[in-house]
Tab-separated table of C-alpha atoms in Angstrom:
chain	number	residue	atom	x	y	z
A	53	UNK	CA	38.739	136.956	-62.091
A	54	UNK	CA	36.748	136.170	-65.472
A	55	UNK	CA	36.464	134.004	-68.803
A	56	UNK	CA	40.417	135.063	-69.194
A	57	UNK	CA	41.239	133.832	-65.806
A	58	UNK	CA	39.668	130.281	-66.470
A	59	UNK	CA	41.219	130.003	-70.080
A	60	UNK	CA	44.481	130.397	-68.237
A	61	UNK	CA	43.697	127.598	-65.912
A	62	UNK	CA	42.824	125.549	-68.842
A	63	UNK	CA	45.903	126.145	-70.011
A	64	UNK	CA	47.900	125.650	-67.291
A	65	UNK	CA	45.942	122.042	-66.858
A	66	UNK	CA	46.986	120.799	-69.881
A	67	UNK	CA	51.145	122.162	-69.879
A	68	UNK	CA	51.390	121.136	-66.434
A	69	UNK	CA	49.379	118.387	-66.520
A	70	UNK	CA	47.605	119.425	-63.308
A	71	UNK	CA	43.545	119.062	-62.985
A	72	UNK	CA	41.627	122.197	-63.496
A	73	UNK	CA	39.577	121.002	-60.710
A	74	UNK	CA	42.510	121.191	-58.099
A	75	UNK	CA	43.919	124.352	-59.228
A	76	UNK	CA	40.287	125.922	-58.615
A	77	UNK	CA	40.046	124.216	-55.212
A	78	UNK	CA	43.342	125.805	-54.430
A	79	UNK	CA	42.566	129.454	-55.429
A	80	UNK	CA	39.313	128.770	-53.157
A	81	UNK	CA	40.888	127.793	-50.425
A	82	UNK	CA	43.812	130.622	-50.841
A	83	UNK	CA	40.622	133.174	-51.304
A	84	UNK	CA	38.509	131.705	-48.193
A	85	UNK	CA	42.417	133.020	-46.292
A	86	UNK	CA	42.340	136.393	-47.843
A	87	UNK	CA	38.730	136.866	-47.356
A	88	UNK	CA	39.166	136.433	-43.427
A	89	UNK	CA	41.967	138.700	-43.589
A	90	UNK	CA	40.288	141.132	-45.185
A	91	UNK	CA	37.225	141.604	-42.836
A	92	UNK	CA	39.090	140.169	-39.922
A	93	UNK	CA	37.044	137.041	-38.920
A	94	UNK	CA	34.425	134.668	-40.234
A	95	UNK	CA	35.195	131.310	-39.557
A	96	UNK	CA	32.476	129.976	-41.259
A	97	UNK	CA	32.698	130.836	-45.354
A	98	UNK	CA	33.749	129.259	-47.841
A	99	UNK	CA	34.649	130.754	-51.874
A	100	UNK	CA	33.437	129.237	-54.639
A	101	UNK	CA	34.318	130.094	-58.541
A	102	UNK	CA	32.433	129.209	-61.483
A	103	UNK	CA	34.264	127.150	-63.361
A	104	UNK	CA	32.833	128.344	-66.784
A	105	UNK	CA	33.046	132.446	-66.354
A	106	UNK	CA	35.496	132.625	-63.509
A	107	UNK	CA	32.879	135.118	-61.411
A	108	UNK	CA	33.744	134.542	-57.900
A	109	UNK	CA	31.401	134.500	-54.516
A	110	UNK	CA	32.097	134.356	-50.899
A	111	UNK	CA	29.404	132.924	-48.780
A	112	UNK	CA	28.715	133.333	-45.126
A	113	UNK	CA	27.448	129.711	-43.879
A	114	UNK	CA	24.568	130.326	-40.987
A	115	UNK	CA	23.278	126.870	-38.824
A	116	UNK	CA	19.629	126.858	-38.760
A	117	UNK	CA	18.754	126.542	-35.108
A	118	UNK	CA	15.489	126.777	-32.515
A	119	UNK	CA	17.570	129.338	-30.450
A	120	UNK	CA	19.867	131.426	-31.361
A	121	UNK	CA	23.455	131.577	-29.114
A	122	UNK	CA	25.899	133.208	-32.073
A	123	UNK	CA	24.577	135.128	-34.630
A	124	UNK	CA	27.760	135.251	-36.141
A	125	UNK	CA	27.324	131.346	-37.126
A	126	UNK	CA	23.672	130.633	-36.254
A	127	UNK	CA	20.046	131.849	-37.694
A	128	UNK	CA	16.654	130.692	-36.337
A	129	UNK	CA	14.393	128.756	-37.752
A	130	UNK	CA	11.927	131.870	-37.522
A	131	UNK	CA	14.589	134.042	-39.381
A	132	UNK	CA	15.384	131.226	-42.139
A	133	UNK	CA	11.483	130.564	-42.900
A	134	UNK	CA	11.858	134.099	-44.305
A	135	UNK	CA	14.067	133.119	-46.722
A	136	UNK	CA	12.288	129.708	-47.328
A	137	UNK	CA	9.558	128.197	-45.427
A	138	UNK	CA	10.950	124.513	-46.143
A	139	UNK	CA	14.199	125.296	-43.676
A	140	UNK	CA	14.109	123.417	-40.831
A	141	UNK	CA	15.991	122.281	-38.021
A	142	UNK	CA	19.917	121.233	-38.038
A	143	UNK	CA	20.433	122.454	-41.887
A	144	UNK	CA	21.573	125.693	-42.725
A	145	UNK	CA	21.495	128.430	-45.270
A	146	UNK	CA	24.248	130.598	-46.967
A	147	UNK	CA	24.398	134.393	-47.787
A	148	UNK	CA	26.778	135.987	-50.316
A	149	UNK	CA	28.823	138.369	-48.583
A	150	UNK	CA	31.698	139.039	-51.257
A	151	UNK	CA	33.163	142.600	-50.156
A	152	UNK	CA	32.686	144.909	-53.537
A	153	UNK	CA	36.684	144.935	-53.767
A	154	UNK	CA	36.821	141.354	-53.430
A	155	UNK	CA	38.098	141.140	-56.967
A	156	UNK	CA	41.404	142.753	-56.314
A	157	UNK	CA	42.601	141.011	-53.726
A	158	UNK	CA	41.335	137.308	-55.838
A	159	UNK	CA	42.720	138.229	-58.747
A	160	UNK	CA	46.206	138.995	-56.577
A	161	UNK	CA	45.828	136.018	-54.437
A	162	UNK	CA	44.584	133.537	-57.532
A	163	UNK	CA	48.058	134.640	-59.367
A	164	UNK	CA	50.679	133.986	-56.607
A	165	UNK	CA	48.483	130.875	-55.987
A	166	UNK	CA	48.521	129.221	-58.987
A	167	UNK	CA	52.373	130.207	-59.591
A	168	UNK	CA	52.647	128.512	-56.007
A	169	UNK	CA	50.839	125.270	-57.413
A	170	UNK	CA	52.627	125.204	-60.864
A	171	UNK	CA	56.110	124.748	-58.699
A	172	UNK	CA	54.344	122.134	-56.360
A	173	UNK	CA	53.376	119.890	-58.905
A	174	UNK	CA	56.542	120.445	-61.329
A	175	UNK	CA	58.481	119.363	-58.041
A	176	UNK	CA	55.972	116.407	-58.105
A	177	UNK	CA	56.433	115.749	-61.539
A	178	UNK	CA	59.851	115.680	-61.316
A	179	UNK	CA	60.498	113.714	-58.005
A	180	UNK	CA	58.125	111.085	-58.688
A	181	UNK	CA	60.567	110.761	-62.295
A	182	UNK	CA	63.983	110.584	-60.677
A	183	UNK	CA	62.460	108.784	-57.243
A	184	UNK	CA	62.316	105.531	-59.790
A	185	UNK	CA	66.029	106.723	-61.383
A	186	UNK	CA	68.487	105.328	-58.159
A	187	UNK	CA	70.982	103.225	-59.782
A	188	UNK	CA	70.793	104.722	-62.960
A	189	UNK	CA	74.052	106.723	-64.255
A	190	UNK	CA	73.302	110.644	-65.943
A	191	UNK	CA	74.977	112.892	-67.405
A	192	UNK	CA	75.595	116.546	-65.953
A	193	UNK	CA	77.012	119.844	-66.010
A	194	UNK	CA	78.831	121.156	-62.846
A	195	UNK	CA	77.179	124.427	-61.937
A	196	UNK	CA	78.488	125.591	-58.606
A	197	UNK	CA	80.177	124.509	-55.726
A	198	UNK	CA	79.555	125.012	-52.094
A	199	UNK	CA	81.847	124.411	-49.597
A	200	UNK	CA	83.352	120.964	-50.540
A	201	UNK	CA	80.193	119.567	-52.294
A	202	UNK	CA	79.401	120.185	-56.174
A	203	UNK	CA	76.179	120.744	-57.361
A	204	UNK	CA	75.116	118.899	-60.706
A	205	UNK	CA	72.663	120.396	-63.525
A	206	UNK	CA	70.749	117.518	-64.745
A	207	UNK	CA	68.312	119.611	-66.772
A	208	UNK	CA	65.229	119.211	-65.127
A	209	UNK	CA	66.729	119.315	-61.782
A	210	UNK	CA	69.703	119.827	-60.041
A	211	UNK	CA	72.041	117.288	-58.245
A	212	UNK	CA	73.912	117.248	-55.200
A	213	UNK	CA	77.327	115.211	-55.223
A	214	UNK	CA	78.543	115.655	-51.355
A	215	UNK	CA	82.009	115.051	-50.549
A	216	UNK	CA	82.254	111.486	-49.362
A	217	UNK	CA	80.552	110.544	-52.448
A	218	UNK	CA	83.341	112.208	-54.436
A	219	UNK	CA	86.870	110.680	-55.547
A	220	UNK	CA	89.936	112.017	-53.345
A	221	UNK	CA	92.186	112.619	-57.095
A	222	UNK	CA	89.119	113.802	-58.897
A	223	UNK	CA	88.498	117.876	-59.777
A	224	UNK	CA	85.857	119.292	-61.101
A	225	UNK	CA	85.728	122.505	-62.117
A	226	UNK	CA	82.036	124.959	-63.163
A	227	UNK	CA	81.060	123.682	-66.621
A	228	UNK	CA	82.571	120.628	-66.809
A	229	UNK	CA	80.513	117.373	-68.129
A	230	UNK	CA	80.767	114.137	-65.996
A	231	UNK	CA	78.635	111.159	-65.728
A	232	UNK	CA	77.136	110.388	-62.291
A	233	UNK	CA	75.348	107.548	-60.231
A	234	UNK	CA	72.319	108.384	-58.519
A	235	UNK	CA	72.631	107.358	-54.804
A	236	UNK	CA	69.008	108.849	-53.308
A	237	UNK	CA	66.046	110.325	-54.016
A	238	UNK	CA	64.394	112.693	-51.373
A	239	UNK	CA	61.631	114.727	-51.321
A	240	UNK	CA	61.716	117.969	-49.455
A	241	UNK	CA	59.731	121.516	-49.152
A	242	UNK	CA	62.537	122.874	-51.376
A	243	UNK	CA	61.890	120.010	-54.279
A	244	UNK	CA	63.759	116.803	-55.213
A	245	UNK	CA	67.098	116.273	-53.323
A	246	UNK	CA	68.608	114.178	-55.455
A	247	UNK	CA	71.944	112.517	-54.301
A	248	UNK	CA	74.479	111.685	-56.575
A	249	UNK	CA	78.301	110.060	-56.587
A	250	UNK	CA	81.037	109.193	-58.229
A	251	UNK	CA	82.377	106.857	-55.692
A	252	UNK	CA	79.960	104.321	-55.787
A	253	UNK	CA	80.701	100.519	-57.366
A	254	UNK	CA	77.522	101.014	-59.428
A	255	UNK	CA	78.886	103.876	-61.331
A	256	UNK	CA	81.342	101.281	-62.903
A	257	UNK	CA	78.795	98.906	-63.314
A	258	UNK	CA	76.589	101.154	-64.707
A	259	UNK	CA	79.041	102.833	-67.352
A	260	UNK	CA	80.031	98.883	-68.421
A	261	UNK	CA	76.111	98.418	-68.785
A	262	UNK	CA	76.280	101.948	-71.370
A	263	UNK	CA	79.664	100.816	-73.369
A	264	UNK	CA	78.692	97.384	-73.970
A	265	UNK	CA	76.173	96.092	-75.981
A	266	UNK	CA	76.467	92.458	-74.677
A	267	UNK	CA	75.890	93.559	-71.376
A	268	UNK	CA	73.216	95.906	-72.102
A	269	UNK	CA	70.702	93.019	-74.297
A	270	UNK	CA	71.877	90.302	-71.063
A	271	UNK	CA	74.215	87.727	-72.995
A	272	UNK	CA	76.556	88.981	-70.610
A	273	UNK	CA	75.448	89.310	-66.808
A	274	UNK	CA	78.126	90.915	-64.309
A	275	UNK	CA	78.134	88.399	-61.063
A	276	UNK	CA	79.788	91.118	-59.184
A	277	UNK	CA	81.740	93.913	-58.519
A	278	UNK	CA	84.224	95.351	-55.978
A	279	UNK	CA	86.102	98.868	-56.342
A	280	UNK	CA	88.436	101.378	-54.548
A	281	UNK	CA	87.261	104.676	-56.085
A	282	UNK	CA	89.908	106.512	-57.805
A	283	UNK	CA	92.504	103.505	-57.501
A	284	UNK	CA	91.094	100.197	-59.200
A	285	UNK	CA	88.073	97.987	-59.803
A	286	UNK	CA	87.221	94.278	-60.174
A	287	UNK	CA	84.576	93.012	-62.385
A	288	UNK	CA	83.592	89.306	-62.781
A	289	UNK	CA	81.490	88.698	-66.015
A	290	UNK	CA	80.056	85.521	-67.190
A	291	UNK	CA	77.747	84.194	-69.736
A	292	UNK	CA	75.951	81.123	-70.513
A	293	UNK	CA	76.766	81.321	-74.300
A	294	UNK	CA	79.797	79.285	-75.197
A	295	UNK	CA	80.366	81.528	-78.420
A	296	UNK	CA	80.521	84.347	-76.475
A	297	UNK	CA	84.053	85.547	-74.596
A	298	UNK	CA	82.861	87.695	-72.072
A	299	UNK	CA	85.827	89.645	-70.893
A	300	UNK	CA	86.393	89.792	-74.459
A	301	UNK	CA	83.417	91.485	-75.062
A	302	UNK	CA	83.897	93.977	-71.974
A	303	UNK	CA	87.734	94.694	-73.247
A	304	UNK	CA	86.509	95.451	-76.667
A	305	UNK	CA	88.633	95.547	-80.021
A	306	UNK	CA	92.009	96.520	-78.729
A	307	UNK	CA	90.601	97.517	-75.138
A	308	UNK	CA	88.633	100.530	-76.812
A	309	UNK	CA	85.345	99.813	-74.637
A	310	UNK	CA	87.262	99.300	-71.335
A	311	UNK	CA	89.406	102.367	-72.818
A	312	UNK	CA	86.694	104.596	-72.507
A	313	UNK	CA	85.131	103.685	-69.009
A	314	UNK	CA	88.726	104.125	-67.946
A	315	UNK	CA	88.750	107.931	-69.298
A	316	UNK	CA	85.480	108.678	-68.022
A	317	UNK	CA	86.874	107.672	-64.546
A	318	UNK	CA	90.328	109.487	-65.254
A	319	UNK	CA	92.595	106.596	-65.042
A	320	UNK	CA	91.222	104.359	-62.536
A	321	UNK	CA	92.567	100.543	-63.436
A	322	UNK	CA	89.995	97.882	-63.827
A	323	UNK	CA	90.286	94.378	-63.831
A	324	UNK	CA	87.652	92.272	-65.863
A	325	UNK	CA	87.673	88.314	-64.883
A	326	UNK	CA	85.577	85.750	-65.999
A	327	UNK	CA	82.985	84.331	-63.441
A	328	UNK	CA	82.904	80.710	-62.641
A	329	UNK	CA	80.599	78.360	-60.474
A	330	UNK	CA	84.036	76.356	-59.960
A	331	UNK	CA	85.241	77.646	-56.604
A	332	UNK	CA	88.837	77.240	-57.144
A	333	UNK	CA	88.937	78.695	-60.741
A	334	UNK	CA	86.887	81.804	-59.063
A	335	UNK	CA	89.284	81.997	-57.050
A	336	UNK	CA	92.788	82.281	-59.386
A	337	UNK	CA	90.903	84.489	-61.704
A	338	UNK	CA	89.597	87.353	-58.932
A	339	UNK	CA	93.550	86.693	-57.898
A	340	UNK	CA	94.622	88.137	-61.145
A	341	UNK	CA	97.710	89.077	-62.707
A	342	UNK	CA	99.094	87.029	-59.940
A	343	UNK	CA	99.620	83.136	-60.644
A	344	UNK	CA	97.969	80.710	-58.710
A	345	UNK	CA	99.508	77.574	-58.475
A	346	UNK	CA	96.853	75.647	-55.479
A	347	UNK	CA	94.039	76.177	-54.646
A	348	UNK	CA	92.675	75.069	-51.395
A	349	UNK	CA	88.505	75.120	-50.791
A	350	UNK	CA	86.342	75.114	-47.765
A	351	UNK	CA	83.114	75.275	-48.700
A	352	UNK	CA	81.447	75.053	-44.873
A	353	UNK	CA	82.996	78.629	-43.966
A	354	UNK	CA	83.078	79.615	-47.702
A	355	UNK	CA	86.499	80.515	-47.312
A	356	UNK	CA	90.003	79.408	-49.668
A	357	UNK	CA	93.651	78.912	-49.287
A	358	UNK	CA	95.446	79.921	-52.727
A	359	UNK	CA	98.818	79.241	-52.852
A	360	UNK	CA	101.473	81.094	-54.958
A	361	UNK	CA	105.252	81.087	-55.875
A	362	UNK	CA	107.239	82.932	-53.676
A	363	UNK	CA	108.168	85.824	-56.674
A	364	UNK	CA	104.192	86.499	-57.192
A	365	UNK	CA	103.623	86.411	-53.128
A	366	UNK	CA	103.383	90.763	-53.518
A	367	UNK	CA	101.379	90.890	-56.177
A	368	UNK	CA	98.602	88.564	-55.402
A	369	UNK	CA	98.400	90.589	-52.094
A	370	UNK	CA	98.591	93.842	-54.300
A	371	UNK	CA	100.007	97.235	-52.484
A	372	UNK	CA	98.578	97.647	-49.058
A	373	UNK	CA	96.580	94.275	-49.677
A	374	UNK	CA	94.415	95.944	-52.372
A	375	UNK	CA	94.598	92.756	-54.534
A	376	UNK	CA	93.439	90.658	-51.953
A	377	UNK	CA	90.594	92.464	-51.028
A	378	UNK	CA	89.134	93.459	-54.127
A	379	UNK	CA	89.687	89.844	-54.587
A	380	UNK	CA	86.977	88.917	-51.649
A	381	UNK	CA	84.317	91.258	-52.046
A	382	UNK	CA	84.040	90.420	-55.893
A	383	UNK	CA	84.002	86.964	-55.037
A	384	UNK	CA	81.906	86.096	-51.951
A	385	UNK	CA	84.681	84.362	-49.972
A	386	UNK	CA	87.451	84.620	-47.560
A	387	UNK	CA	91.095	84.013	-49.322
A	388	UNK	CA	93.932	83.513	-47.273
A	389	UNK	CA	97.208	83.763	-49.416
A	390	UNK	CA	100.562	81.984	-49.140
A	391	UNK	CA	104.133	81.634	-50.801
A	392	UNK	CA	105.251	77.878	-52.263
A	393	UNK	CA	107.887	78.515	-49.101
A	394	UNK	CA	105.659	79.452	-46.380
A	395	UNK	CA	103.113	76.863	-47.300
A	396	UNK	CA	105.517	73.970	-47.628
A	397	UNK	CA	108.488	75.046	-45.722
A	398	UNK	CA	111.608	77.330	-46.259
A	399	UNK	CA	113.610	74.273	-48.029
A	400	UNK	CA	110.855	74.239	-50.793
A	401	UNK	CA	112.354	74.704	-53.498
A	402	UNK	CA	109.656	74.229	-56.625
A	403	UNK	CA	109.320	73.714	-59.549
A	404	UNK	CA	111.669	76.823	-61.148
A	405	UNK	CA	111.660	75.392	-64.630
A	406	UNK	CA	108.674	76.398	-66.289
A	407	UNK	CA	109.006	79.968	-68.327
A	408	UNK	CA	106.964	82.445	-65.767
A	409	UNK	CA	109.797	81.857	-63.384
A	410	UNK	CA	112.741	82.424	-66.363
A	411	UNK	CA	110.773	85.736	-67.153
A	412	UNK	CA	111.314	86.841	-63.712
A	413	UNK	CA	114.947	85.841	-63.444
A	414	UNK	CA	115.478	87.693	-66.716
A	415	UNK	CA	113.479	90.857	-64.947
A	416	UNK	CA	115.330	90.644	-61.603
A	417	UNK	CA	118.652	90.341	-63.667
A	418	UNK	CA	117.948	93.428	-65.651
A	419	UNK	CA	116.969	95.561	-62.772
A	420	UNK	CA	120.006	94.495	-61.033
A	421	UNK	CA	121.924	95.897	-63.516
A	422	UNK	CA	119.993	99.156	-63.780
A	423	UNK	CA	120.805	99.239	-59.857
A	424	UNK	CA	124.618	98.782	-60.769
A	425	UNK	CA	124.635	101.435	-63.499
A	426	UNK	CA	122.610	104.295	-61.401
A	427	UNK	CA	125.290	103.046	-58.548
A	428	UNK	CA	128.322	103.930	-60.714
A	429	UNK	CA	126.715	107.074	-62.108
A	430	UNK	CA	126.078	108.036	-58.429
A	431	UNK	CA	129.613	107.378	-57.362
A	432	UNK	CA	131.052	109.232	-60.374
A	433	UNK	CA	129.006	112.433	-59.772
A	434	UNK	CA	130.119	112.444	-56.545
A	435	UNK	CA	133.884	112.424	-57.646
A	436	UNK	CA	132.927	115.463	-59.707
A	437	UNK	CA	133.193	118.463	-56.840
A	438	UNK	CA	136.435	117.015	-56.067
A	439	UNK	CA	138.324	116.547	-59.340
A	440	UNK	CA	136.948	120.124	-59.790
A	441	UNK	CA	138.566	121.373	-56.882
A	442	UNK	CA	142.556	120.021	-57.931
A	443	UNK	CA	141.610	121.373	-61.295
A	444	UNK	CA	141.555	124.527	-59.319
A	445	UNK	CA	144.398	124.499	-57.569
């Protein structure tokens, strides 16, 4: 413990941005521990280093009293006098009572101190960084795995993406780069636990907010957002600028920009739709690709009736209802869905004219025919084994 010692301390100050004054109060406090190990008791001492040379003392604290009961904490005021005739009553005096191979064990204990105090505060440092960082999406490097969760480098610290926060068709293996949404923020003995996933909706909001520009300066605002990780996503944009298309601007110049969000979640299909204050246009856009021919508002239970024809009936409920229900989360309300036929009877018969409902003849037609050709082909294979056999014979 010397000039070297507090250079060091100086130095560590200033890198880890961590007062000199608490890193000496620290080493005290460590040295006032060894110190009573060392000779076994003394409640009643306390360390003290000078902050310019780094020499250190330990000092026995004795309670200046008319009658002595425990020498081991109390002097009299006969005894003090000695010292100093101005002691009186109820103060108290100190002694230096550093052991002469005090040095060694401070110097030992100062070290493993300070190392212990420069991990502390870098934890502090970098908790009270990423403890402001939920919401935000990073970029990482898988480093291990344990047991079914993957652990994320994000350079200062490191990441934990548990399993339910993961995608069921997603794998990652050591090494690979993905981007990921911090969840949490906790702070723990160990350091920052910082939670991450890749299911969350506000990794695809978040990745929208990185790829485009309009989104990212606010002439385009995302009203909301509902997603099935790992299957598809809705996203309702809107702006208040009439020059400005806003699904446009989230598709990009021949869909590069959605393109790319679509990569970084390996294939996951996303719908962009244009917000609107008009209930029943929100309501046949969220409904999209399907075609929505009435629209049917209650506004007291915040709820809607859309009806569509009877051909677009499946896909405005989407497989397993998926369409539907993206449908109401992105939107805020409860939508009930009906055919032309169900809605108006099985003797509706609509209006078949327009060209939507041509396209889908023409569709149905040709996959009729693809069902008649792989038919044939099926029957003629099976004549095969048998015109084989009378060959034989």
């Amino acid at each position: 413990m010397n000039k070297d010692f507090i250079e060091a301390l100086e130095g560590i100050s200033k890198e880890k941005h961590i007062p000199k004054e608490l890193l000496l109060k620290t080493v005290e406090d460590a040295l006032v521990s060894a110190y009573r190990k060392h000779v076994g008791h003394a409640n009643n001492v306390r360390v003290e280093i000078d902050p310019e040379d780094g020499d250190v003392m330990v000092l026995s604290r004795l309670d200046i009293v008319e009658e002595v009961e425990d020498d081991s904490t109390q002097i009299s005021l006969e005894e003090a006098h000695e010292v100093d005739p101005r002691f009186q009553i109820g103060q108290y005096i100190e002694f230096e009572v550093t052991p002469e191979d005090f040095g060694r064990i401070a110097a030992q204990t100062a070290k493993q101190v300070v190392v212990q105090k420069i991990r502390e505060a870098e934890r502090g440092i970098i908790y009270e960084d990423f403890k402001d960082r939920r919401g935000e999406i990073v970029t990482g490097i898988v480093q291990r795995k344990s047991g079914r969760s993957i652990f994320v480098d994000l350079g200062q610290s490191e990441g934990i993406l548990p399993q339910r926060e993961q995608v069921d068709r997603e794998r990652f293996e050591v090494n690979d780069r993905l981007k990921v949404y911090i969840m949490d923020v906790k702070s723990s003995s160990k350091g920052p636990q910082i939670y991450l996933s890749r299911s969350h909706p506000g990794l695809v909001k978040g990745l929208f907010e990185l790829e485009v520009p309009e989104i990212q300066d606010g002439t385009v605002e995302i009203k909301g957002i509902a997603r099935e990780a790992g299957s598809r996503s809705k996203i309702a944009v809107w702006t208040e600028f009439e020059n400005v298309d806003p699904v446009g601007s989230c598709v990009g110049s021949r869909g590069n920009r959605v393109q790319e969000i679509v990569r970084e979640l390996n294939g996951e299909k996303i719908d962009i739709i244009a917000w609107s204050e008009d209930p029943e246009e929100l309501i046949r856009n969220v409904l999209s690709p399907a075609k929505v021919e009435e629209v049917f508002i209650d506004e007291e239970n915040k709820s809607a009736l859309a009806i569509v024809p009877d051909y677009q009936l499946s896909l405005a409920i989407g497989k397993t209802g998926q369409n539907v229900r993206l449908a109401v989360k992105v939107s805020g309300w409860n939508i009930d869905i009906k055919s032309q036929s169900q809605y108006y009877g099985d003797d509706y018969e609509g209006d078949y004219e327009g060209e939507d409902y041509q396209e889908y003849e023409d569709v149905v037609e040709v996959e009729e025919t693809v069902a008649e050709e792989t038919l044939e082909e099926e029957v003629e294979a099976e004549e095969i084994p048998e015109e084989a056999e009378n060959a034989e014979e």
